[in-house]
Structure formats: C-alpha cells, structure tokens
CSV table of C-alpha atoms in Angstrom, one decimal:
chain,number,residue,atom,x,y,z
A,3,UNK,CA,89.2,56.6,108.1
A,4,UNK,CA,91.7,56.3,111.2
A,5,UNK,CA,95.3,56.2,110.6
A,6,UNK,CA,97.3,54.8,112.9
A,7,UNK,CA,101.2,55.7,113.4
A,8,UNK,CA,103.9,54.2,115.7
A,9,UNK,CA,105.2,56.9,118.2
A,10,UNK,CA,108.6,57.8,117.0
A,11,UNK,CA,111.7,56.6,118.4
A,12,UNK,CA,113.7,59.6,120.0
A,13,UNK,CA,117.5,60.3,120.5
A,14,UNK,CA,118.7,57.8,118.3
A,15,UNK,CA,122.5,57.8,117.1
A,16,UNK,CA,124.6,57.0,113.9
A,17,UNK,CA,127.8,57.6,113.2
A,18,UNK,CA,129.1,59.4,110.5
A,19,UNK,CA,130.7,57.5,107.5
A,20,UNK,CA,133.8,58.9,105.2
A,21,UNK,CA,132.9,60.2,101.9
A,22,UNK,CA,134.2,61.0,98.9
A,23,UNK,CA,134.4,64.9,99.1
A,24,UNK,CA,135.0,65.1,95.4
A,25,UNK,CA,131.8,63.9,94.5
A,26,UNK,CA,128.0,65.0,94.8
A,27,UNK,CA,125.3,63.0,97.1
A,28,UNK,CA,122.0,62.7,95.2
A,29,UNK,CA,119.0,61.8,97.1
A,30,UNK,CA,115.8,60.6,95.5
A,31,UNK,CA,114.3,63.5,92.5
A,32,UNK,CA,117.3,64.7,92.1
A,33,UNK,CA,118.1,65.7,95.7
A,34,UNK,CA,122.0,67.3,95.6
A,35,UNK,CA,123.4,67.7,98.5
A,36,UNK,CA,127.2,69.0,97.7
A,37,UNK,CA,129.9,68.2,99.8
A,38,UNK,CA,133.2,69.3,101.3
A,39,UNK,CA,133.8,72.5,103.5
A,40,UNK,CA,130.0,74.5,102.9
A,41,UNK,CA,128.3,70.6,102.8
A,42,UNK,CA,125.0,70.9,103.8
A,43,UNK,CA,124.7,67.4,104.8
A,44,UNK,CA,126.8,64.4,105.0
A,45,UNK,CA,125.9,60.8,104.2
A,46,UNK,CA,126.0,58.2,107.4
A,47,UNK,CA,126.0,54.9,108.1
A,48,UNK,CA,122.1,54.3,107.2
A,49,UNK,CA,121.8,57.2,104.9
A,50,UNK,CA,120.1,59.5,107.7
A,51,UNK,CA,119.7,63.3,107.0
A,52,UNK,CA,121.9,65.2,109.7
A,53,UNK,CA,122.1,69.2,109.9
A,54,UNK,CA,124.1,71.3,108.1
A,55,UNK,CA,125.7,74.2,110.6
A,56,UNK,CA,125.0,76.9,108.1
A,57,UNK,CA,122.0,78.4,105.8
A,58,UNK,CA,122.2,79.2,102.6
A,59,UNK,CA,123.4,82.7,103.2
A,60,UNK,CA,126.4,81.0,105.0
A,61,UNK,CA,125.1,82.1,108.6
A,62,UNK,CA,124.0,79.8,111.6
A,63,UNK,CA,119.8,78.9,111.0
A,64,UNK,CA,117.8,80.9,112.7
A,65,UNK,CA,120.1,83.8,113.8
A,66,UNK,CA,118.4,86.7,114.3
A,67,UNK,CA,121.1,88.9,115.3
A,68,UNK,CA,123.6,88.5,111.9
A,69,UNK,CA,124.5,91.5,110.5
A,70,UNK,CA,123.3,91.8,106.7
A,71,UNK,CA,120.0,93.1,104.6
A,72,UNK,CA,118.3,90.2,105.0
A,73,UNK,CA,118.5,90.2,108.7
A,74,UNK,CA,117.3,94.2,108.2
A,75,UNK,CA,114.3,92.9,106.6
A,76,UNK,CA,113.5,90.1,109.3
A,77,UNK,CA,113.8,92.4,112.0
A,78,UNK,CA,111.0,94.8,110.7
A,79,UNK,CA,108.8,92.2,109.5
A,80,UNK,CA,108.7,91.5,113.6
A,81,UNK,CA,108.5,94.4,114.5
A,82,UNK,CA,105.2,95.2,112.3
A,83,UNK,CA,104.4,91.6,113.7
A,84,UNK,CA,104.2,92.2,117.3
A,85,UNK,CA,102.8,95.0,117.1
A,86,UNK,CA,99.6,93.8,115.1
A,87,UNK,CA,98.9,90.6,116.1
A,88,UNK,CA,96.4,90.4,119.0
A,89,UNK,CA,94.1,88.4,120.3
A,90,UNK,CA,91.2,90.5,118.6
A,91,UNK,CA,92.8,90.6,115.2
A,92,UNK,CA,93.5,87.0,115.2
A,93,UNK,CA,89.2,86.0,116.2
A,94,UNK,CA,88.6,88.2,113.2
A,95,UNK,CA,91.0,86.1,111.1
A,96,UNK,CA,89.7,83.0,111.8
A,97,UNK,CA,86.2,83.7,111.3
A,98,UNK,CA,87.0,85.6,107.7
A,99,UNK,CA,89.3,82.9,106.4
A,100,UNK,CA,87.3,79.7,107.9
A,101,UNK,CA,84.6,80.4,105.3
A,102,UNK,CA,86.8,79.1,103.0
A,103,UNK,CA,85.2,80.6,99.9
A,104,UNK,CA,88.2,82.0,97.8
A,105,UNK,CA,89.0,79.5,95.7
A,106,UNK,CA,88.7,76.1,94.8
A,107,UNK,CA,91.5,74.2,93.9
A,108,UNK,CA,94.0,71.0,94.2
A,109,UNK,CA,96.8,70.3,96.7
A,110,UNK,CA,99.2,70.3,93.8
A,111,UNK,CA,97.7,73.3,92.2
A,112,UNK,CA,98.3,75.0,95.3
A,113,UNK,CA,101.9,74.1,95.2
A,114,UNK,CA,102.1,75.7,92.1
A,115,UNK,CA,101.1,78.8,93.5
A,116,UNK,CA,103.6,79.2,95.8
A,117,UNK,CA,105.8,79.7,93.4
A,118,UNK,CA,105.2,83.4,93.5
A,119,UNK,CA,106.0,83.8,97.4
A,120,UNK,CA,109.0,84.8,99.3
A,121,UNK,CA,108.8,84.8,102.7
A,122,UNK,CA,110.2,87.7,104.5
A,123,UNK,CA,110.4,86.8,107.4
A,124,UNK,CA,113.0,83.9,107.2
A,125,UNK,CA,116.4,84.6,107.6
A,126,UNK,CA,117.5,81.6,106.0
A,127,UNK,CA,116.2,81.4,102.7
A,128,UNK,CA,115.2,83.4,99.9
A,129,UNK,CA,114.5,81.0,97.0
A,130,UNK,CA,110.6,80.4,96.4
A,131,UNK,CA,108.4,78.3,98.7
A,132,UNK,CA,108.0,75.0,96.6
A,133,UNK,CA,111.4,74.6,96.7
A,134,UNK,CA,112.0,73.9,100.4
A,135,UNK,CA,108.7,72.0,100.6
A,136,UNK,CA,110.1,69.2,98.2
A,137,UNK,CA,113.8,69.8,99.7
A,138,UNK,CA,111.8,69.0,103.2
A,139,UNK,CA,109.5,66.1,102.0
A,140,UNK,CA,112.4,64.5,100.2
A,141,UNK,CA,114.7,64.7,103.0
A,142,UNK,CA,112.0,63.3,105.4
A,143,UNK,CA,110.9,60.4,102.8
A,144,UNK,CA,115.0,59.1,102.7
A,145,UNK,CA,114.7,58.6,106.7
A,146,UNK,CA,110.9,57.7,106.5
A,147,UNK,CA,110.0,55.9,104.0
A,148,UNK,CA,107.0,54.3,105.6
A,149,UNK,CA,105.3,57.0,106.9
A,150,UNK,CA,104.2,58.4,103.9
A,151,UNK,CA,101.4,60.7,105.7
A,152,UNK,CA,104.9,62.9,106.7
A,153,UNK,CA,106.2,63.1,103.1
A,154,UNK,CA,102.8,64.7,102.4
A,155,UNK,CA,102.7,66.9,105.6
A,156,UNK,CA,105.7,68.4,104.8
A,157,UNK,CA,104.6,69.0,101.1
A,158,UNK,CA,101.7,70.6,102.4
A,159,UNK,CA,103.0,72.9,105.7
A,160,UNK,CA,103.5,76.2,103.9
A,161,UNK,CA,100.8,76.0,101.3
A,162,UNK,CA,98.7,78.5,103.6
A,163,UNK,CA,101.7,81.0,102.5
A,164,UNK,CA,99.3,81.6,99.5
A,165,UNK,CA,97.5,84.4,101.6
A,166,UNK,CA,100.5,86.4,100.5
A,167,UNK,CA,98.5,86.2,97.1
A,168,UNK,CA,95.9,88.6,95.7
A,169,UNK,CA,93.1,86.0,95.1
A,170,UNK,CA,93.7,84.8,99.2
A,171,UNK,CA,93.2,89.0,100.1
A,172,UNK,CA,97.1,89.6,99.8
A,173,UNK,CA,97.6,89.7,103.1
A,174,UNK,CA,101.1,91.7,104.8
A,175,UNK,CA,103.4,89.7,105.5
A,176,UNK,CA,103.6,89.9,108.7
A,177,UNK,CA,99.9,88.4,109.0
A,178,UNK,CA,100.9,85.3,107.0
A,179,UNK,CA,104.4,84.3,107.7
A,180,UNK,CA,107.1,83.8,110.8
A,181,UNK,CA,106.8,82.5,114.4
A,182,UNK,CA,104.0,82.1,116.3
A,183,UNK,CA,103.0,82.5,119.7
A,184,UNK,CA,99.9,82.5,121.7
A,185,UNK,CA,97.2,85.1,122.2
A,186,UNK,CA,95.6,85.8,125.4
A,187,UNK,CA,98.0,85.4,127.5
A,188,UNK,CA,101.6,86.9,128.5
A,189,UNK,CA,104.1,87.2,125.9
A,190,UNK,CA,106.9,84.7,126.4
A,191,UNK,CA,110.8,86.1,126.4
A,192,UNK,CA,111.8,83.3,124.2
A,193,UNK,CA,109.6,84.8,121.1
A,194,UNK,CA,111.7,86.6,118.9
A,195,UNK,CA,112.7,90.5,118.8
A,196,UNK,CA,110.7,90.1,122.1
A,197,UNK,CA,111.1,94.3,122.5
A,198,UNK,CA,108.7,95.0,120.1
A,199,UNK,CA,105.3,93.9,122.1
A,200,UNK,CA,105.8,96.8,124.1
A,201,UNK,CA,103.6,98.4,121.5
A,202,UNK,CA,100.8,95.5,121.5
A,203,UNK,CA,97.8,96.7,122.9
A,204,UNK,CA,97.1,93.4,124.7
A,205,UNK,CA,100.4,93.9,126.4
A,206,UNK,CA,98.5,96.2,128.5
A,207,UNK,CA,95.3,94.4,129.1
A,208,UNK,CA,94.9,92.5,132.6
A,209,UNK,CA,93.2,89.5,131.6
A,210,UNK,CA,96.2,88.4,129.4
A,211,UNK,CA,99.2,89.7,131.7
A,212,UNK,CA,99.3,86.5,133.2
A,213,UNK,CA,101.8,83.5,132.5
A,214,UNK,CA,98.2,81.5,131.9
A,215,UNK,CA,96.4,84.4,130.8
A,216,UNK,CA,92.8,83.5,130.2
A,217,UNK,CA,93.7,79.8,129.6
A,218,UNK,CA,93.9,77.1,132.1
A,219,UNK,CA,96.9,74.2,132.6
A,220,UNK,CA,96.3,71.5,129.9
A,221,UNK,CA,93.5,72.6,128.6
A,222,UNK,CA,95.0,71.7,125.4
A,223,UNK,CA,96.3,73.6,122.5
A,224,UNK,CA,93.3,73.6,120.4
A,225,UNK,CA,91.4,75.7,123.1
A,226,UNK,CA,94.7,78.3,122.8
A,227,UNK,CA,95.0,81.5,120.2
A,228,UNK,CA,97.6,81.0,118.0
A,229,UNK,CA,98.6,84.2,116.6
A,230,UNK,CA,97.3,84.0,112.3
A,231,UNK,CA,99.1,83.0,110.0
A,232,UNK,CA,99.8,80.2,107.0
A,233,UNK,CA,100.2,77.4,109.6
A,234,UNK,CA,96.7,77.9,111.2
A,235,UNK,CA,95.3,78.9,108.1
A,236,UNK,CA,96.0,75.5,106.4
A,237,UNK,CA,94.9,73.6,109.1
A,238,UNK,CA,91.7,74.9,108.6
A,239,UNK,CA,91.9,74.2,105.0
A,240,UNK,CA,92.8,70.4,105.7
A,241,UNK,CA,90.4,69.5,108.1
A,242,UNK,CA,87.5,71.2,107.0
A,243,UNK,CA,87.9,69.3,103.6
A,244,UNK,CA,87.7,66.0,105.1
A,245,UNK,CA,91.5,65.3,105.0
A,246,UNK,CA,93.0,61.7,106.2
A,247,UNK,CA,96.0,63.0,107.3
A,248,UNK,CA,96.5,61.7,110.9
A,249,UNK,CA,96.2,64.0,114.2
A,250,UNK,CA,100.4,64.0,114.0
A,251,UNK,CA,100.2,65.6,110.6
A,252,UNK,CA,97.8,68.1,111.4
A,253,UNK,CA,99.4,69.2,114.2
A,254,UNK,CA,102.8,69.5,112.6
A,255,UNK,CA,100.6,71.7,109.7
A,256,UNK,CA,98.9,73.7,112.6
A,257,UNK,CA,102.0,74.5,115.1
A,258,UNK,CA,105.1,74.0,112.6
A,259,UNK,CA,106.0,78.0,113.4
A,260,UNK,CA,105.3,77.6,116.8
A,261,UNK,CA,109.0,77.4,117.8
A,262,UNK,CA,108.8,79.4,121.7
A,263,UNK,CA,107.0,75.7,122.4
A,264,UNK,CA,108.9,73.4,120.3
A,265,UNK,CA,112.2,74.9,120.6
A,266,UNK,CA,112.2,76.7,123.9
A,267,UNK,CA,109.4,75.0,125.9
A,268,UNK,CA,107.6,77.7,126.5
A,269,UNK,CA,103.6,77.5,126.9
A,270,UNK,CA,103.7,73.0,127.8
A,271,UNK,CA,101.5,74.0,130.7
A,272,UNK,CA,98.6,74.3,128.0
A,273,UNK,CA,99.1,71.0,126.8
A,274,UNK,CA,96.7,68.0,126.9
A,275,UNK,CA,98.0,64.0,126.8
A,276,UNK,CA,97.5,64.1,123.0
A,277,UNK,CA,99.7,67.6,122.5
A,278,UNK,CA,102.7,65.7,124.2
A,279,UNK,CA,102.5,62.7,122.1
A,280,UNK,CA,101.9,64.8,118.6
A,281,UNK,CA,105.0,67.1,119.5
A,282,UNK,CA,107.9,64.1,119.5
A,283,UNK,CA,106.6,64.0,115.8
A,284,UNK,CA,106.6,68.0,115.2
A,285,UNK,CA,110.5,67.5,116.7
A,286,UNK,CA,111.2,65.1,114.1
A,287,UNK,CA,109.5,67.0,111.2
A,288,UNK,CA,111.4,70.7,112.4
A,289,UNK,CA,115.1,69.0,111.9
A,290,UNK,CA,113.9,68.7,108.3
A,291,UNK,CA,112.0,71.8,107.5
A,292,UNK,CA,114.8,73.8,109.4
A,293,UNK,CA,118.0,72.5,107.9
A,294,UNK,CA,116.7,71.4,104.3
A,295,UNK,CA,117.2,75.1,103.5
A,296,UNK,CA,120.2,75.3,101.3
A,297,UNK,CA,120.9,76.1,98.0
A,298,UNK,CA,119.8,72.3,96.6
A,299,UNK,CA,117.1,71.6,93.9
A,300,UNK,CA,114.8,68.8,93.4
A,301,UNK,CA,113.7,67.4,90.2
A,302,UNK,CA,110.1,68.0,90.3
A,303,UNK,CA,109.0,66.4,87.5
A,304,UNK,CA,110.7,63.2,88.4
A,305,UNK,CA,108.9,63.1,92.8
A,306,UNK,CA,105.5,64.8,90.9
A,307,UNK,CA,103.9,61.5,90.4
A,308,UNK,CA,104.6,59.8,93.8
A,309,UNK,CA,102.9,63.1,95.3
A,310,UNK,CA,100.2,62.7,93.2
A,311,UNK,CA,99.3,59.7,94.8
A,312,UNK,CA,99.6,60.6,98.5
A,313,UNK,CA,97.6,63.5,97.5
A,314,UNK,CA,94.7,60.8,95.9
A,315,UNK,CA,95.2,58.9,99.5
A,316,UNK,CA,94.8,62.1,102.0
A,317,UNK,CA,92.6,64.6,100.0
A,318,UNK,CA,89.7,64.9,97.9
A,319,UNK,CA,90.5,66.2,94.3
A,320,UNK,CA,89.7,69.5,95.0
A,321,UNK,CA,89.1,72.1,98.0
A,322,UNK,CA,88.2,75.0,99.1
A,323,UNK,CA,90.3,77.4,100.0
C-alpha cells in the first residue's frame, strides 16, 4: 500500500496568547504541561506546541558542557562511543541484528519493554523511555492531527532502545543509544565530544580521511554507514516486517539521532532528491522529540486504544525482532 503525505509547510508563525499562569494546560491523555516561570510550554493562538528553553534538569536541551553528574555520565558514554564505533563494528551489527530472530512480539508489547531502559546518553532526561515516546506522539498529534502515520512514528522511534535488554543481547550503551554519525568517511567537528575519535581506529585509515570518504555526492543516505544503534536497528525491524509507514516515517525512525545532519548540516553532500524532501519532516518531528522532555505524564491508559489502532493500520500483529 502507498501512502501519500503533503510536504510540510515550513517557517510558519503564531503568536503567543495570555494565559492564566495559575492554572495547568492539559493536552489530550492527560498531557500537563504546567505553567508560569519553569513552563515548559505555552498555549498560542491555534494551540501549537512551542519549546520550552529548559530540560527537566533545569539546563538548556542538549548542553553538553553543564556542569553536573548527569553531564559526567554523558561525557563517558561518548567517549566509550567514539572510540568503538567503526565502520567494521557497525557491518557486523547489521548483519547480526538484520536476522531478526530474537523475539517475536507486538509494537505495543515492545513499548512495554521500554520501560526498563534509561538512556545514558541523554542529558536531558532520566525518566523511562515510554514516557517521552507518548509525551512526543501526543505533542505531535495536537499540531497534527491528520497525519496520523507521525503520531505512530514518534510512538515507535526509540523502541530499538530494547537492545539495552538481555533478550536483544544487552548491548552497552554506547552501541544502542546517542548521536549518530556516519562511517566511512571523516569525522565531522559538529559531532559531539568530537576529541574523543582521536582513539578510533578509522581515524587513521586513508580511505575514510576524506570529507567524502568512500561515498560519493548524493549518492543517497541509504548507501551511507550510519554508526549502530536503536534508530537503525528499528528501521530494520519496520521494514522488514512489511510496515505501511510512509518513506517520511521511516526515515524519521532511521536518522532521528542523526543530529551533525539535521541540526548542523553536516554530511547534505550525500543526499539524494528524496533525502531532502524526507528531512523538512525529520525537522518537524525533532522540535517534538527534543523539547517534549520535561517532567509531564500522559495517561496511558486513556491514548492506549487510539494507538492500538494506528498500530492495526501500519503493522502486522506481530514481528520479529
């Protein structure tokens, strides 16, 4: 079945609208978003989510450089990171994990699952994983409504954490979890904790020293080594099982973590026509599954059923894993 999507309309405005600051905004399940001076969101005109300046941890998102034990803890997690992940280590990867003969289960079951991970490699949250997928598909679904195939997308981008989990091979952290960045080429300033691929062994092999490496200009970013991890991991999982999601969705799945390209612009002289039009969605989806984290809470008994059925519309019942 083809699914087709209307490109996304970017660099739209709204203006913000006075609220009560007494009171609590509650988005659909039970979405609370509280306000006043550590708000993490504020209600506008047409009820459009808009980023909150601080994580939960009260720091800006995404600073690497804040000095607390969480930051401690990201820092190392790179450093094991960039050292490890090379171009050799992620061929192996693939071709273990592509068999897909762990386990077989449901999309939702899988959900359930992540309940047991933290990821340590995020400096902005702590809580578990299931949390910020149904604070980031609830977010989305308020400003989208229509495009249901992005509720589900965000549902599903970290399920690949699982790999953290005994049954997946319990895999180190730093294998599963953080940016990503490509293989087989050189390694981009713009990649966090940069310093540490000093002690990469591909940093010293010719063939990848190069700003192209052993890749061509838009060649596309399917013909590209991602470093491994949960994003490429449940991309595999989705399309091998005959998912419906359109090529948007899995690309948002596949490259959510790849923020040197989608934040920094690093690497566009791999893409193809189809890359460029894909990434105006992944823009739209990393607003939500950036600033969603915050200390809010979703009722999930109350959005379980409307899942449910996008899960019934984009997957079979059960997959291999």
């Amino acid at each position: 079945m083809t699914i087709l999507i209307d490109q996304p309309v970017i660099g739209s405005h709204v203006e913000n609208k006075k609220v009560d600051e007494t009171k609590e905004l509650v988005l659909d399940g039970g979405f609370v978003v509280p306000n006043g001076e550590n708000a993490v969101s504020e209600l506008v005109s047409n009820n459009e989510f808009v980023a909150p300046e601080i994580n939960s941890f009260g720091h800006s998102f995404r600073d690497y450089d804040a000095e607390n034990e969480r930051q401690k803890t990201v820092e190392e997690f790179y450093r094991l990171n960039h050292i490890n992940q090379t171009y050799d280590f992620v061929k192996k990867m693939r071709e273990e994990y592509g068999k897909l003969n762990r386990v077989e289960m449901s999309i939702w079951e899988c959900c359930e699952l992540l309940n047991e991970v933290v990821d340590d490699s995020d400096p902005d949250l702590d809580e578990p994983q299931i949390e910020h997928l149904l604070q980031t598909a609830e977010a989305i679904r308020k400003d989208y409504p229509d495009e249901d195939w992005l509720h589900l997308t965000a549902l599903i981008h970290d399920l690949g954490k699982v790999l953290l989990l005994p049954v997946f091979g319990e895999l180190p952290q730093w294998a599963v979890v953080g940016d990503t960045h490509p293989l087989g080429c050189a390694f981009d300033e713009s990649i966090v904790h940069h310093k540490y691929f000093k002690e990469n062994p591909d940093t010293y092999n010719h063939e990848f020293n190069s700003k192209n490496g052993i890749y061509s200009e838009g060649c596309g970013l399917d013909n590209v080594m991602i470093s491994w991890g949960h994003d490429d991991y449940m991309y595999l999982v989705a399309k091998e099982n005959g998912t419906t999601l359109p090529q948007a969705g899995l690309f948002i799945v596949r490259y959510h973590s790849f923020y040197p390209l989608h934040r920094c612009g690093a690497y566009k002289q791999f893409m193809n026509k189809e890359d460029k039009e894909n990434l105006k969605w992944l823009h739209i989806f990393n607003k939500y599954d950036l600033y969603s984290k915050s200390k809010v809470r979703v009722d999930v008994e109350k959005v379980k059923p409307y899942y449910l059925s996008l899960i019934e519309k984009y997957f079979p019942a059960k997959l291999r894993w």
